[in-house]
Short mmCIF file of C-alpha atoms in Angstrom, two decimals:
data_model
loop_
_atom_site.label_atom_id
_atom_site.label_comp_id
_atom_site.label_asym_id
_atom_site.label_seq_id
_atom_site.Cartn_x
_atom_site.Cartn_y
_atom_site.Cartn_z
CA UNK A 1 54.81 -59.33 183.37
CA UNK A 2 53.67 -60.18 186.92
CA UNK A 3 52.79 -63.82 187.65
CA UNK A 4 50.72 -65.07 190.58
CA UNK A 5 52.32 -67.27 193.23
CA UNK A 6 52.12 -70.92 192.21
CA UNK A 7 50.38 -71.86 195.48
CA UNK A 8 47.54 -69.36 194.94
CA UNK A 9 44.27 -71.00 193.90
CA UNK A 10 42.29 -67.75 193.93
CA UNK A 11 43.85 -64.80 192.13
CA UNK A 12 41.15 -62.54 193.61
CA UNK A 13 41.84 -63.57 197.20
CA UNK A 14 42.92 -60.01 198.02
CA UNK A 15 39.48 -58.55 197.30
CA UNK A 16 36.59 -58.09 199.70
CA UNK A 17 33.87 -60.73 199.47
CA UNK A 18 31.28 -58.22 198.18
CA UNK A 19 33.59 -57.09 195.37
CA UNK A 20 34.34 -60.70 194.43
CA UNK A 21 30.64 -61.50 194.23
CA UNK A 22 30.15 -58.67 191.73
CA UNK A 23 33.27 -59.42 189.71
CA UNK A 24 33.11 -60.00 185.95
CA UNK A 25 35.84 -60.81 183.45
CA UNK A 26 35.75 -60.45 179.68
CA UNK A 27 36.20 -63.43 177.39
CA UNK A 28 38.94 -62.43 174.94
CA UNK A 29 38.90 -65.67 172.99
CA UNK A 30 37.65 -65.38 169.41
CA UNK A 31 34.63 -67.39 168.35
CA UNK A 32 34.55 -68.77 164.82
CA UNK A 33 33.82 -66.33 162.01
CA UNK A 34 30.26 -67.54 161.38
CA UNK A 35 29.31 -67.08 165.03
CA UNK A 36 30.84 -63.61 165.18
CA UNK A 37 29.10 -62.49 161.97
CA UNK A 38 25.74 -63.37 163.53
CA UNK A 39 26.45 -61.96 167.01
CA UNK A 40 29.18 -59.51 167.98
CA UNK A 41 30.05 -58.58 164.42
CA UNK A 42 33.10 -58.67 162.15
CA UNK A 43 35.07 -56.27 159.98
CA UNK A 44 33.90 -56.03 156.38
CA UNK A 45 37.09 -57.61 155.05
CA UNK A 46 36.59 -60.67 157.27
CA UNK A 47 33.11 -61.21 155.84
CA UNK A 48 34.33 -60.73 152.25
CA UNK A 49 37.39 -62.97 152.58
CA UNK A 50 35.49 -65.66 154.47
CA UNK A 51 32.43 -65.69 152.20
CA UNK A 52 32.90 -69.30 151.07
CA UNK A 53 32.83 -70.56 154.66
CA UNK A 54 29.75 -68.52 155.60
CA UNK A 55 27.10 -70.10 153.37
CA UNK A 56 25.13 -71.37 156.36
CA UNK A 57 24.81 -67.90 157.94
CA UNK A 58 24.95 -65.56 154.93
CA UNK A 59 21.67 -63.84 153.99
CA UNK A 60 20.82 -64.80 150.39
CA UNK A 61 20.98 -61.81 148.05
CA UNK A 62 23.23 -59.73 150.30
CA UNK A 63 26.52 -58.66 148.74
CA UNK A 64 29.51 -57.01 150.41
CA UNK A 65 32.23 -56.01 147.99
CA UNK A 66 35.60 -54.37 148.49
CA UNK A 67 36.46 -50.87 147.35
CA UNK A 68 39.92 -49.41 146.99
CA UNK A 69 40.51 -45.89 148.27
CA UNK A 70 43.69 -44.20 147.04
CA UNK A 71 45.48 -41.79 149.35
CA UNK A 72 46.79 -38.78 147.47
CA UNK A 73 49.72 -37.27 149.32
CA UNK A 74 49.23 -33.63 150.16
CA UNK A 75 45.65 -33.54 148.84
CA UNK A 76 43.47 -36.22 150.41
CA UNK A 77 42.09 -39.40 148.88
CA UNK A 78 40.16 -40.74 145.89
CA UNK A 79 37.85 -43.72 145.62
CA UNK A 80 35.46 -44.91 142.93
CA UNK A 81 31.99 -45.91 144.07
CA UNK A 82 31.06 -48.43 141.39
CA UNK A 83 30.84 -49.15 137.69
CA UNK A 84 27.66 -50.58 136.24
CA UNK A 85 29.64 -52.28 133.47
CA UNK A 86 31.85 -54.45 135.69
CA UNK A 87 32.17 -55.73 139.22
CA UNK A 88 29.45 -56.89 141.60
CA UNK A 89 26.60 -54.70 140.38
CA UNK A 90 27.21 -55.71 136.77
CA UNK A 91 27.35 -59.37 137.77
CA UNK A 92 24.00 -59.32 139.57
CA UNK A 93 22.39 -56.94 137.05
CA UNK A 94 21.54 -54.19 139.54
CA UNK A 95 21.54 -50.69 138.00
CA UNK A 96 20.26 -48.13 140.55
CA UNK A 97 17.48 -45.83 139.34
CA UNK A 98 18.01 -43.18 142.02
CA UNK A 99 20.99 -41.96 144.02
CA UNK A 100 20.90 -40.12 147.34
CA UNK A 101 23.18 -39.03 150.17
CA UNK A 102 22.71 -39.01 153.92
CA UNK A 103 24.64 -37.76 156.93
CA UNK A 104 24.49 -39.26 160.42
CA UNK A 105 25.98 -37.36 163.33
CA UNK A 106 28.29 -39.08 165.75
CA UNK A 107 26.52 -41.49 168.15
CA UNK A 108 23.35 -41.52 166.01
CA UNK A 109 21.61 -44.51 164.41
CA UNK A 110 19.01 -45.45 161.79
CA UNK A 111 16.59 -48.33 161.49
CA UNK A 112 15.60 -50.97 161.32
CA UNK A 113 14.32 -50.03 157.82
CA UNK A 114 12.72 -52.61 155.53
CA UNK A 115 11.23 -52.56 152.01
CA UNK A 116 8.41 -54.87 150.88
CA UNK A 117 9.46 -57.67 148.53
CA UNK A 118 7.50 -58.22 145.34
CA UNK A 119 5.53 -61.49 145.12
CA UNK A 120 4.02 -62.43 141.73
CA UNK A 121 0.25 -62.80 141.75
CA UNK A 122 -0.77 -66.34 142.59
CA UNK A 123 2.64 -67.30 143.94
CA UNK A 124 3.42 -68.42 147.46
CA UNK A 125 6.04 -66.13 149.01
CA UNK A 126 8.12 -68.94 150.45
CA UNK A 127 8.30 -70.90 147.19
CA UNK A 128 9.07 -67.69 145.25
CA UNK A 129 12.05 -66.90 147.47
CA UNK A 130 13.14 -70.56 147.32
CA UNK A 131 13.22 -70.31 143.53
CA UNK A 132 15.12 -67.01 143.49
CA UNK A 133 17.73 -67.57 146.17
CA UNK A 134 18.05 -71.31 146.79
CA UNK A 135 17.16 -73.22 143.62
CA UNK A 136 18.70 -70.77 141.11
CA UNK A 137 20.70 -68.18 143.10
CA UNK A 138 22.78 -67.12 140.08
CA UNK A 139 19.82 -66.50 137.78
CA UNK A 140 20.01 -62.78 138.47
CA UNK A 141 17.73 -61.91 135.55
CA UNK A 142 14.80 -63.42 137.47
CA UNK A 143 15.12 -60.87 140.26
CA UNK A 144 12.37 -58.20 140.14
CA UNK A 145 14.64 -55.21 140.78
CA UNK A 146 12.18 -52.91 139.03
CA UNK A 147 9.27 -53.95 141.27
CA UNK A 148 10.91 -53.80 144.69
CA UNK A 149 13.57 -51.63 146.30
CA UNK A 150 17.09 -52.95 146.65
CA UNK A 151 19.74 -50.69 148.18
CA UNK A 152 23.47 -50.44 147.52
CA UNK A 153 25.30 -48.37 150.13
CA UNK A 154 28.70 -46.64 150.13
CA UNK A 155 30.34 -44.85 153.06
CA UNK A 156 32.48 -41.75 152.58
CA UNK A 157 33.37 -40.67 156.13
CA UNK A 158 33.02 -42.08 159.61
CA UNK A 159 32.63 -45.72 160.65
CA UNK A 160 29.37 -47.59 160.09
CA UNK A 161 28.21 -50.60 162.05
CA UNK A 162 25.46 -52.36 160.10
CA UNK A 163 22.98 -55.04 161.13
CA UNK A 164 20.95 -57.04 158.60
CA UNK A 165 18.07 -59.38 159.46
CA UNK A 166 16.31 -61.60 156.90
CA UNK A 167 12.55 -61.26 157.42
CA UNK A 168 11.40 -62.84 154.13
CA UNK A 169 8.66 -65.45 154.46
CA UNK A 170 10.00 -69.01 154.31
CA UNK A 171 13.66 -67.96 154.53
CA UNK A 172 15.83 -68.77 157.56
CA UNK A 173 15.92 -65.78 159.92
CA UNK A 174 19.60 -64.88 159.81
CA UNK A 175 21.42 -61.84 161.14
CA UNK A 176 24.65 -60.34 159.82
CA UNK A 177 26.61 -57.69 161.71
CA UNK A 178 29.69 -55.96 160.36
CA UNK A 179 31.67 -52.71 160.41
CA UNK A 180 32.69 -50.59 157.42
CA UNK A 181 34.90 -47.48 157.63
CA UNK A 182 34.32 -44.63 155.22
CA UNK A 183 36.73 -43.45 152.53
CA UNK A 184 38.23 -41.00 154.99
CA UNK A 185 39.81 -44.07 156.62
CA UNK A 186 41.37 -45.93 153.66
CA UNK A 187 42.11 -49.59 154.30
CA UNK A 188 41.08 -53.20 153.67
CA UNK A 189 37.63 -52.75 155.22
CA UNK A 190 36.39 -50.12 152.73
CA UNK A 191 33.38 -51.79 151.14
CA UNK A 192 29.88 -51.39 149.75
CA UNK A 193 26.76 -53.38 150.66
CA UNK A 194 23.84 -54.62 148.55
CA UNK A 195 20.62 -55.13 150.57
CA UNK A 196 17.62 -57.01 149.12
CA UNK A 197 13.99 -56.12 149.77
CA UNK A 198 12.62 -57.95 152.79
CA UNK A 199 15.94 -57.68 154.66
CA UNK A 200 15.74 -55.29 157.61
CA UNK A 201 18.76 -53.02 157.94
CA UNK A 202 20.02 -50.79 160.75
CA UNK A 203 23.05 -48.52 160.84
CA UNK A 204 24.83 -46.67 163.60
CA UNK A 205 27.78 -44.31 163.53
CA UNK A 206 30.46 -45.79 165.77
CA UNK A 207 33.21 -43.38 164.70
CA UNK A 208 34.26 -40.00 166.05
CA UNK A 209 33.14 -37.99 163.00
CA UNK A 210 29.96 -37.58 160.99
CA UNK A 211 29.05 -40.60 158.88
CA UNK A 212 28.34 -39.64 155.28
CA UNK A 213 26.88 -42.23 152.95
CA UNK A 214 25.77 -42.43 149.32
CA UNK A 215 23.25 -45.03 148.26
CA UNK A 216 21.56 -46.15 145.10
CA UNK A 217 18.13 -47.78 144.90
CA UNK A 218 16.76 -50.11 142.26
CA UNK A 219 13.51 -48.09 142.12
CA UNK A 220 12.69 -44.45 142.77
CA UNK A 221 11.59 -43.41 146.24
CA UNK A 222 8.16 -44.66 147.30
CA UNK A 223 7.08 -43.55 150.82
CA UNK A 224 4.68 -46.50 151.07
CA UNK A 225 7.65 -48.86 150.86
CA UNK A 226 9.51 -47.32 153.81
CA UNK A 227 8.75 -49.80 156.59
CA UNK A 228 10.29 -49.50 160.05
CA UNK A 229 10.83 -52.06 162.81
CA UNK A 230 12.14 -51.23 166.29
CA UNK A 231 13.18 -47.76 165.08
CA UNK A 232 12.63 -45.69 168.23
CA UNK A 233 16.38 -45.01 168.21
CA UNK A 234 15.66 -42.46 165.46
CA UNK A 235 13.45 -40.36 167.70
CA UNK A 236 14.72 -37.34 169.61
CA UNK A 237 12.23 -37.12 172.50
CA UNK A 238 11.79 -33.84 174.36
CA UNK A 239 12.52 -33.68 178.09
CA UNK A 240 9.52 -34.78 180.12
CA UNK A 241 8.95 -31.32 181.59
CA UNK A 242 8.97 -29.79 178.10
CA UNK A 243 6.36 -32.32 176.99
CA UNK A 244 4.18 -31.47 180.00
CA UNK A 245 4.54 -27.74 179.48
CA UNK A 246 3.80 -27.99 175.76
CA UNK A 247 0.68 -29.99 176.54
CA UNK A 248 -0.46 -27.33 179.01
CA UNK A 249 -0.07 -29.56 182.06
#
């Protein structure tokens, strides 16, 4: 390891003034877990293991639960998705009504997607969410899974970076950012995610292979419930000259 002379007050003294004026350095110090979850992001296992210390930044209703993927020598790997009779989904009473799969090519992204939360007639949205997630957060039977779309997502290949933003009326606007590798990369960060209605979610493939996911929804597909916010990343615009030519210009 090379050390600078003790009498040197400027380690960049050997650079031209213009280069020094443009110089940047990266901060390699780690912020606390709560700050990283809401900004630069964390690994799934960090969020799961640190859940008790993250109450002030965790989005109510969101669940991230570990999955074990077994490597099978000479053949590949095996991993269960979930059981509706035990584990997180059984605990919160969420039994998906529809299952689907999706593939995202490398360097592609989805979202933000958001589904409309159900509000009982005559109820104020803010007080309804207060009742569900703050006053009685473990009264899972009160959740209207059959009247709004909740998602539970599993990742089979690739590496997913996910962003969640709470947009429910009267709830603190919190953001959670984390990374989950697919089953093709067995390890402590294999996990699944439960996303409530009213929580915007975006995904991008940050791995070097296609990202394949399987997800269950608490209701069947309803196109009217597929809201999008800041989702231009999903578009594949044509080159400007193609657009002009196609328009006859």
